[in-house]
């Protein structure tokens, strides 16, 4: 079983559309994240959720709206897609203990292309 | 969280040990050193972490200097599949934010 799974893996869409990426983890973790990796390969944190509560929002445009229905899921909805949103989006989760919270498990990524 | 400095790229011969350095001279006493790697087109993968003592697991060894200002990740017998970007990260335990730098691109050559 995949520990952190995200769908879809590939997504090509037109500017202005609204799209969602879903993420599920079966590790029993209490914290989930969304990271963005752009064409320059820098991996940047977007959001962090702990027990379904938003903890970190790294000045991401409000067109991006994460939703955590429960601790095992963190979905990312993007409104009015722009060319600059093209990137790989990684979902991740981490353990409950303080030390292990730094041990992050990543999904395989969702490759978003906006045309 | 403290900043880290890593060489942008390194080469290693297959079967030899790969030693990846990381400087973190501003590390605080409560910050851990974590290593991740990202193989092309895959999600980052946790490798190992440590606070003060050297650590070893099935993937690698982590050597932290006594003053904790630098560390080295050692892949004892590098294979072609170890070609990846390796990230050294320092962070406090209990935080919700892990910042990835540019990392070191390791090329393992046959």
PDB file of C-alpha atoms in Angstrom:
ATOM      1  CA  UNK A   1       0.000   0.000   0.000  1.00  0.00           C
ATOM      2  CA  UNK A   2       1.235   3.473  -0.877  1.00  0.00           C
ATOM      3  CA  UNK A   3       1.808   5.496   2.301  1.00  0.00           C
ATOM      4  CA  UNK A   4       0.983   8.915   0.818  1.00  0.00           C
ATOM      5  CA  UNK A   5      -1.048   8.830  -2.351  1.00  0.00           C
ATOM      6  CA  UNK A   6      -2.152  11.732  -4.449  1.00  0.00           C
ATOM      7  CA  UNK A   7      -4.329  11.983  -7.533  1.00  0.00           C
ATOM      8  CA  UNK A   8      -4.172  12.810 -10.319  1.00  0.00           C
ATOM      9  CA  UNK A   9      -0.525  12.189 -11.149  1.00  0.00           C
ATOM     10  CA  UNK A  10      -0.725  14.272 -14.318  1.00  0.00           C
ATOM     11  CA  UNK A  11      -3.057  17.154 -15.058  1.00  0.00           C
ATOM     12  CA  UNK A  12      -3.123  19.392 -18.121  1.00  0.00           C
ATOM     13  CA  UNK A  13      -5.660  22.191 -18.058  1.00  0.00           C
ATOM     14  CA  UNK A  14      -6.388  25.582 -19.550  1.00  0.00           C
ATOM     15  CA  UNK A  15      -5.871  28.941 -17.917  1.00  0.00           C
ATOM     16  CA  UNK A  16      -8.832  30.072 -15.893  1.00  0.00           C
ATOM     17  CA  UNK A  17     -10.031  26.577 -15.019  1.00  0.00           C
ATOM     18  CA  UNK A  18     -10.533  25.281 -11.481  1.00  0.00           C
ATOM     19  CA  UNK A  19      -8.913  21.991 -10.497  1.00  0.00           C
ATOM     20  CA  UNK A  20      -8.383  19.839  -7.420  1.00  0.00           C
ATOM     21  CA  UNK A  21      -5.644  17.481  -6.298  1.00  0.00           C
ATOM     22  CA  UNK A  22      -6.488  14.883  -3.689  1.00  0.00           C
ATOM     23  CA  UNK A  23      -4.161  13.431  -1.077  1.00  0.00           C
ATOM     24  CA  UNK A  24      -4.528  10.581   1.373  1.00  0.00           C
ATOM     25  CA  UNK A  25      -2.094   9.092   3.885  1.00  0.00           C
ATOM     26  CA  UNK A  26      -2.480   5.734   5.611  1.00  0.00           C
ATOM     27  CA  UNK A  27       0.349   6.204   8.118  1.00  0.00           C
ATOM     28  CA  UNK A  28      -1.773   7.490  10.985  1.00  0.00           C
ATOM     29  CA  UNK A  29       0.047  10.840  10.936  1.00  0.00           C
ATOM     30  CA  UNK A  30      -1.498  13.974  12.406  1.00  0.00           C
ATOM     31  CA  UNK A  31       0.223  16.513  10.158  1.00  0.00           C
ATOM     32  CA  UNK A  32      -0.068  16.937   6.410  1.00  0.00           C
ATOM     33  CA  UNK A  33       1.527  19.331   3.948  1.00  0.00           C
ATOM     34  CA  UNK A  34       1.447  20.638   0.431  1.00  0.00           C
ATOM     35  CA  UNK A  35       4.730  21.530  -1.254  1.00  0.00           C
ATOM     36  CA  UNK A  36       5.281  23.081  -4.684  1.00  0.00           C
ATOM     37  CA  UNK A  37       8.290  22.350  -6.877  1.00  0.00           C
ATOM     38  CA  UNK A  38       8.681  24.721  -9.784  1.00  0.00           C
ATOM     39  CA  UNK A  39      10.695  24.459 -12.969  1.00  0.00           C
ATOM     40  CA  UNK A  40      13.824  25.548 -11.129  1.00  0.00           C
ATOM     41  CA  UNK A  41      13.387  22.518  -8.858  1.00  0.00           C
ATOM     42  CA  UNK A  42      13.092  24.470  -5.611  1.00  0.00           C
ATOM     43  CA  UNK A  43      10.788  22.704  -3.175  1.00  0.00           C
ATOM     44  CA  UNK A  44       8.657  25.202  -1.257  1.00  0.00           C
ATOM     45  CA  UNK A  45       6.173  24.588   1.494  1.00  0.00           C
ATOM     46  CA  UNK A  46       2.689  25.926   0.807  1.00  0.00           C
ATOM     47  CA  UNK A  47       0.501  24.677   3.645  1.00  0.00           C
ATOM     48  CA  UNK A  48       0.747  22.652   6.798  1.00  0.00           C
ATOM     49  CA  UNK A  49      -2.224  21.128   8.607  1.00  0.00           C
ATOM     50  CA  UNK A  50      -2.180  19.558  12.057  1.00  0.00           C
ATOM     51  CA  UNK A  51      -5.226  17.609  13.195  1.00  0.00           C
ATOM     52  CA  UNK A  52      -7.253  19.233  10.407  1.00  0.00           C
ATOM     53  CA  UNK A  53      -6.261  22.736  11.467  1.00  0.00           C
ATOM     54  CA  UNK A  54      -4.290  25.080   9.230  1.00  0.00           C
ATOM     55  CA  UNK A  55      -0.935  25.776  10.856  1.00  0.00           C
ATOM     56  CA  UNK A  56       1.140  27.259   8.059  1.00  0.00           C
ATOM     57  CA  UNK A  57       0.101  29.257   5.012  1.00  0.00           C
ATOM     58  CA  UNK A  58       3.212  30.450   3.233  1.00  0.00           C
ATOM     59  CA  UNK A  59       1.701  33.548   1.582  1.00  0.00           C
ATOM     60  CA  UNK A  60       0.077  31.405  -1.034  1.00  0.00           C
ATOM     61  CA  UNK A  61      -2.490  33.233  -3.221  1.00  0.00           C
ATOM     62  CA  UNK A  62      -6.021  32.724  -2.007  1.00  0.00           C
ATOM     63  CA  UNK A  63      -6.808  30.996  -5.301  1.00  0.00           C
ATOM     64  CA  UNK A  64      -5.283  27.995  -3.542  1.00  0.00           C
ATOM     65  CA  UNK A  65      -7.595  26.536  -0.940  1.00  0.00           C
ATOM     66  CA  UNK A  66      -6.583  23.441   1.006  1.00  0.00           C
ATOM     67  CA  UNK A  67      -9.239  21.374   2.705  1.00  0.00           C
ATOM     68  CA  UNK A  68      -8.719  18.684   5.307  1.00  0.00           C
ATOM     69  CA  UNK A  69     -11.911  16.669   5.893  1.00  0.00           C
ATOM     70  CA  UNK A  70     -10.077  14.409   8.329  1.00  0.00           C
ATOM     71  CA  UNK A  71      -6.521  13.749   9.506  1.00  0.00           C
ATOM     72  CA  UNK A  72      -5.872  11.297   6.686  1.00  0.00           C
ATOM     73  CA  UNK A  73      -6.820  13.621   3.839  1.00  0.00           C
ATOM     74  CA  UNK A  74      -5.620  16.985   2.602  1.00  0.00           C
ATOM     75  CA  UNK A  75      -6.964  18.159  -0.724  1.00  0.00           C
ATOM     76  CA  UNK A  76      -5.818  21.167  -2.710  1.00  0.00           C
ATOM     77  CA  UNK A  77      -8.259  23.165  -4.796  1.00  0.00           C
ATOM     78  CA  UNK A  78      -6.975  25.782  -7.213  1.00  0.00           C
ATOM     79  CA  UNK A  79      -9.239  28.419  -8.724  1.00  0.00           C
ATOM     80  CA  UNK A  80      -8.639  30.452 -11.869  1.00  0.00           C
ATOM     81  CA  UNK A  81      -5.466  28.622 -12.841  1.00  0.00           C
ATOM     82  CA  UNK A  82      -2.590  30.700 -14.206  1.00  0.00           C
ATOM     83  CA  UNK A  83       0.415  29.734 -16.317  1.00  0.00           C
ATOM     84  CA  UNK A  84       2.663  30.258 -13.296  1.00  0.00           C
ATOM     85  CA  UNK A  85       0.816  27.555 -11.393  1.00  0.00           C
ATOM     86  CA  UNK A  86       2.459  24.946 -13.606  1.00  0.00           C
ATOM     87  CA  UNK A  87       4.584  22.862 -11.260  1.00  0.00           C
ATOM     88  CA  UNK A  88       4.791  19.581  -9.418  1.00  0.00           C
ATOM     89  CA  UNK A  89       2.716  19.565  -6.248  1.00  0.00           C
ATOM     90  CA  UNK A  90       3.741  17.180  -3.495  1.00  0.00           C
ATOM     91  CA  UNK A  91       1.563  16.102  -0.647  1.00  0.00           C
ATOM     92  CA  UNK A  92       3.317  14.902   2.499  1.00  0.00           C
ATOM     93  CA  UNK A  93       2.676  13.826   6.062  1.00  0.00           C
ATOM     94  CA  UNK A  94       4.658  13.442   9.257  1.00  0.00           C
ATOM     95  CA  UNK A  95       4.626  11.526  12.530  1.00  0.00           C
ATOM     96  CA  UNK A  96       2.935  12.615  15.741  1.00  0.00           C
ATOM     97  CA  UNK A  97       5.879  12.732  18.119  1.00  0.00           C
ATOM     98  CA  UNK A  98       7.919  15.887  18.396  1.00  0.00           C
ATOM     99  CA  UNK A  99      11.149  14.382  17.084  1.00  0.00           C
ATOM    100  CA  UNK A 100       9.505  12.473  14.315  1.00  0.00           C
ATOM    101  CA  UNK A 101       7.603  15.517  13.104  1.00  0.00           C
ATOM    102  CA  UNK A 102      10.682  16.285  11.039  1.00  0.00           C
ATOM    103  CA  UNK A 103      10.485  12.918   9.319  1.00  0.00           C
ATOM    104  CA  UNK A 104       8.265  13.674   6.383  1.00  0.00           C
ATOM    105  CA  UNK A 105       6.836  11.151   3.973  1.00  0.00           C
ATOM    106  CA  UNK A 106       6.076  12.473   0.504  1.00  0.00           C
ATOM    107  CA  UNK A 107       3.710  11.361  -2.190  1.00  0.00           C
ATOM    108  CA  UNK A 108       4.867  10.859  -5.763  1.00  0.00           C
ATOM    109  CA  UNK A 109       3.717  14.267  -6.902  1.00  0.00           C
ATOM    110  CA  UNK A 110       1.034  15.696  -9.154  1.00  0.00           C
ATOM    111  CA  UNK A 111       2.384  17.263 -12.350  1.00  0.00           C
ATOM    112  CA  UNK A 112       0.203  20.237 -13.225  1.00  0.00           C
ATOM    113  CA  UNK A 113       0.552  21.933 -16.595  1.00  0.00           C
ATOM    114  CA  UNK A 114      -1.499  25.032 -17.339  1.00  0.00           C
ATOM    115  CA  UNK A 115      -1.766  25.935 -21.019  1.00  0.00           C
TER     116      UNK A 115
ATOM    117  CA  UNK B   1      15.629  27.266  11.525  1.00  0.00           C
ATOM    118  CA  UNK B   2      19.335  27.395  10.761  1.00  0.00           C
ATOM    119  CA  UNK B   3      20.544  27.700   7.206  1.00  0.00           C
ATOM    120  CA  UNK B   4      22.642  25.041   5.504  1.00  0.00           C
ATOM    121  CA  UNK B   5      25.308  25.175   2.822  1.00  0.00           C
ATOM    122  CA  UNK B   6      25.914  22.267   0.467  1.00  0.00           C
ATOM    123  CA  UNK B   7      28.021  21.911  -2.684  1.00  0.00           C
ATOM    124  CA  UNK B   8      25.796  22.127  -5.768  1.00  0.00           C
ATOM    125  CA  UNK B   9      27.053  18.868  -7.259  1.00  0.00           C
ATOM    126  CA  UNK B  10      29.341  15.907  -6.647  1.00  0.00           C
ATOM    127  CA  UNK B  11      30.456  12.826  -8.519  1.00  0.00           C
ATOM    128  CA  UNK B  12      31.049   9.363  -7.107  1.00  0.00           C
ATOM    129  CA  UNK B  13      32.175   6.096  -8.665  1.00  0.00           C
ATOM    130  CA  UNK B  14      29.796   3.181  -8.382  1.00  0.00           C
ATOM    131  CA  UNK B  15      30.691   0.933  -5.456  1.00  0.00           C
ATOM    132  CA  UNK B  16      32.652   3.624  -3.658  1.00  0.00           C
ATOM    133  CA  UNK B  17      31.528   5.593  -0.636  1.00  0.00           C
ATOM    134  CA  UNK B  18      29.763   8.872  -1.322  1.00  0.00           C
ATOM    135  CA  UNK B  19      30.480  11.529   1.293  1.00  0.00           C
ATOM    136  CA  UNK B  20      28.134  14.502   1.108  1.00  0.00           C
ATOM    137  CA  UNK B  21      29.084  17.483   3.285  1.00  0.00           C
ATOM    138  CA  UNK B  22      26.796  20.055   4.855  1.00  0.00           C
ATOM    139  CA  UNK B  23      27.682  23.188   6.795  1.00  0.00           C
ATOM    140  CA  UNK B  24      25.265  24.499   9.388  1.00  0.00           C
ATOM    141  CA  UNK B  25      27.388  26.849  11.459  1.00  0.00           C
ATOM    142  CA  UNK B  26      24.406  28.671  12.996  1.00  0.00           C
ATOM    143  CA  UNK B  27      22.684  25.535  14.254  1.00  0.00           C
ATOM    144  CA  UNK B  28      21.018  25.867  17.654  1.00  0.00           C
ATOM    145  CA  UNK B  29      21.233  23.371  20.475  1.00  0.00           C
ATOM    146  CA  UNK B  30      17.697  22.110  19.923  1.00  0.00           C
ATOM    147  CA  UNK B  31      17.950  21.725  16.156  1.00  0.00           C
ATOM    148  CA  UNK B  32      18.287  18.360  14.466  1.00  0.00           C
ATOM    149  CA  UNK B  33      20.049  17.571  11.211  1.00  0.00           C
ATOM    150  CA  UNK B  34      17.890  15.787   8.638  1.00  0.00           C
ATOM    151  CA  UNK B  35      18.815  14.367   5.259  1.00  0.00           C
ATOM    152  CA  UNK B  36      16.435  13.705   2.400  1.00  0.00           C
ATOM    153  CA  UNK B  37      16.986  12.801  -1.206  1.00  0.00           C
ATOM    154  CA  UNK B  38      14.954  13.251  -4.357  1.00  0.00           C
ATOM    155  CA  UNK B  39      15.453  10.869  -7.224  1.00  0.00           C
ATOM    156  CA  UNK B  40      14.406  12.298 -10.572  1.00  0.00           C
ATOM    157  CA  UNK B  41      10.631  12.581 -10.981  1.00  0.00           C
ATOM    158  CA  UNK B  42       9.933  11.148  -7.527  1.00  0.00           C
ATOM    159  CA  UNK B  43       8.906  12.622  -4.196  1.00  0.00           C
ATOM    160  CA  UNK B  44      11.625  13.396  -1.656  1.00  0.00           C
ATOM    161  CA  UNK B  45      12.615  10.469   0.549  1.00  0.00           C
ATOM    162  CA  UNK B  46      13.719  10.642   4.166  1.00  0.00           C
ATOM    163  CA  UNK B  47      17.181   9.164   4.754  1.00  0.00           C
ATOM    164  CA  UNK B  48      18.354   9.807   8.298  1.00  0.00           C
ATOM    165  CA  UNK B  49      18.490  12.388  11.073  1.00  0.00           C
ATOM    166  CA  UNK B  50      20.509  13.126  14.195  1.00  0.00           C
ATOM    167  CA  UNK B  51      21.060  15.589  17.003  1.00  0.00           C
ATOM    168  CA  UNK B  52      24.580  15.101  18.383  1.00  0.00           C
ATOM    169  CA  UNK B  53      25.652  11.520  17.961  1.00  0.00           C
ATOM    170  CA  UNK B  54      26.533   9.774  14.764  1.00  0.00           C
ATOM    171  CA  UNK B  55      23.695   7.737  13.346  1.00  0.00           C
ATOM    172  CA  UNK B  56      23.478   4.762  11.009  1.00  0.00           C
ATOM    173  CA  UNK B  57      20.603   3.001   9.339  1.00  0.00           C
ATOM    174  CA  UNK B  58      20.154   0.693   6.393  1.00  0.00           C
ATOM    175  CA  UNK B  59      20.477   3.537   3.924  1.00  0.00           C
ATOM    176  CA  UNK B  60      23.313   5.685   5.208  1.00  0.00           C
ATOM    177  CA  UNK B  61      25.444   7.000   8.041  1.00  0.00           C
ATOM    178  CA  UNK B  62      25.350  10.510   9.450  1.00  0.00           C
ATOM    179  CA  UNK B  63      28.475  11.969  10.985  1.00  0.00           C
ATOM    180  CA  UNK B  64      27.998  15.175  12.981  1.00  0.00           C
ATOM    181  CA  UNK B  65      31.039  17.113  14.140  1.00  0.00           C
ATOM    182  CA  UNK B  66      31.511  17.665  17.851  1.00  0.00           C
ATOM    183  CA  UNK B  67      30.691  21.376  17.566  1.00  0.00           C
ATOM    184  CA  UNK B  68      27.666  20.425  15.417  1.00  0.00           C
ATOM    185  CA  UNK B  69      28.536  23.061  12.837  1.00  0.00           C
ATOM    186  CA  UNK B  70      28.817  20.569  10.020  1.00  0.00           C
ATOM    187  CA  UNK B  71      27.817  17.046   9.097  1.00  0.00           C
ATOM    188  CA  UNK B  72      28.487  14.420   6.451  1.00  0.00           C
ATOM    189  CA  UNK B  73      26.097  11.956   4.943  1.00  0.00           C
ATOM    190  CA  UNK B  74      27.825   8.752   3.904  1.00  0.00           C
ATOM    191  CA  UNK B  75      26.441   6.291   1.400  1.00  0.00           C
ATOM    192  CA  UNK B  76      28.861   3.383   1.989  1.00  0.00           C
ATOM    193  CA  UNK B  77      28.580   1.694  -1.411  1.00  0.00           C
ATOM    194  CA  UNK B  78      26.984   4.021  -3.898  1.00  0.00           C
ATOM    195  CA  UNK B  79      24.985   2.533  -6.755  1.00  0.00           C
ATOM    196  CA  UNK B  80      23.651   4.127  -9.922  1.00  0.00           C
ATOM    197  CA  UNK B  81      20.243   4.299  -8.234  1.00  0.00           C
ATOM    198  CA  UNK B  82      21.690   6.661  -5.632  1.00  0.00           C
ATOM    199  CA  UNK B  83      21.962   9.384  -8.269  1.00  0.00           C
ATOM    200  CA  UNK B  84      19.696  12.085  -6.832  1.00  0.00           C
ATOM    201  CA  UNK B  85      19.537  15.495  -5.195  1.00  0.00           C
ATOM    202  CA  UNK B  86      20.435  15.266  -1.510  1.00  0.00           C
ATOM    203  CA  UNK B  87      19.036  17.829   0.905  1.00  0.00           C
ATOM    204  CA  UNK B  88      20.530  18.670   4.280  1.00  0.00           C
ATOM    205  CA  UNK B  89      18.042  20.373   6.597  1.00  0.00           C
ATOM    206  CA  UNK B  90      18.339  21.628  10.142  1.00  0.00           C
ATOM    207  CA  UNK B  91      15.204  22.248  12.150  1.00  0.00           C
ATOM    208  CA  UNK B  92      13.770  22.149  15.612  1.00  0.00           C
ATOM    209  CA  UNK B  93      11.763  19.167  16.656  1.00  0.00           C
ATOM    210  CA  UNK B  94       8.081  19.867  16.955  1.00  0.00           C
ATOM    211  CA  UNK B  95       7.891  22.507  14.253  1.00  0.00           C
ATOM    212  CA  UNK B  96       5.559  22.303  11.295  1.00  0.00           C
ATOM    213  CA  UNK B  97       7.804  23.817   8.686  1.00  0.00           C
ATOM    214  CA  UNK B  98      10.630  22.042   6.883  1.00  0.00           C
ATOM    215  CA  UNK B  99      12.576  24.233   4.465  1.00  0.00           C
ATOM    216  CA  UNK B 100      14.427  22.620   1.584  1.00  0.00           C
ATOM    217  CA  UNK B 101      17.441  24.353   0.058  1.00  0.00           C
ATOM    218  CA  UNK B 102      19.023  23.697  -3.318  1.00  0.00           C
ATOM    219  CA  UNK B 103      20.715  20.488  -2.148  1.00  0.00           C
ATOM    220  CA  UNK B 104      23.619  18.574  -3.697  1.00  0.00           C
ATOM    221  CA  UNK B 105      23.142  16.797  -6.984  1.00  0.00           C
ATOM    222  CA  UNK B 106      25.035  13.514  -6.673  1.00  0.00           C
ATOM    223  CA  UNK B 107      26.002  11.710  -9.864  1.00  0.00           C
ATOM    224  CA  UNK B 108      27.038   8.095  -9.389  1.00  0.00           C
ATOM    225  CA  UNK B 109      29.016   6.927 -12.398  1.00  0.00           C
ATOM    226  CA  UNK B 110      29.706   3.387 -13.583  1.00  0.00           C
TER     227      UNK B 110
END
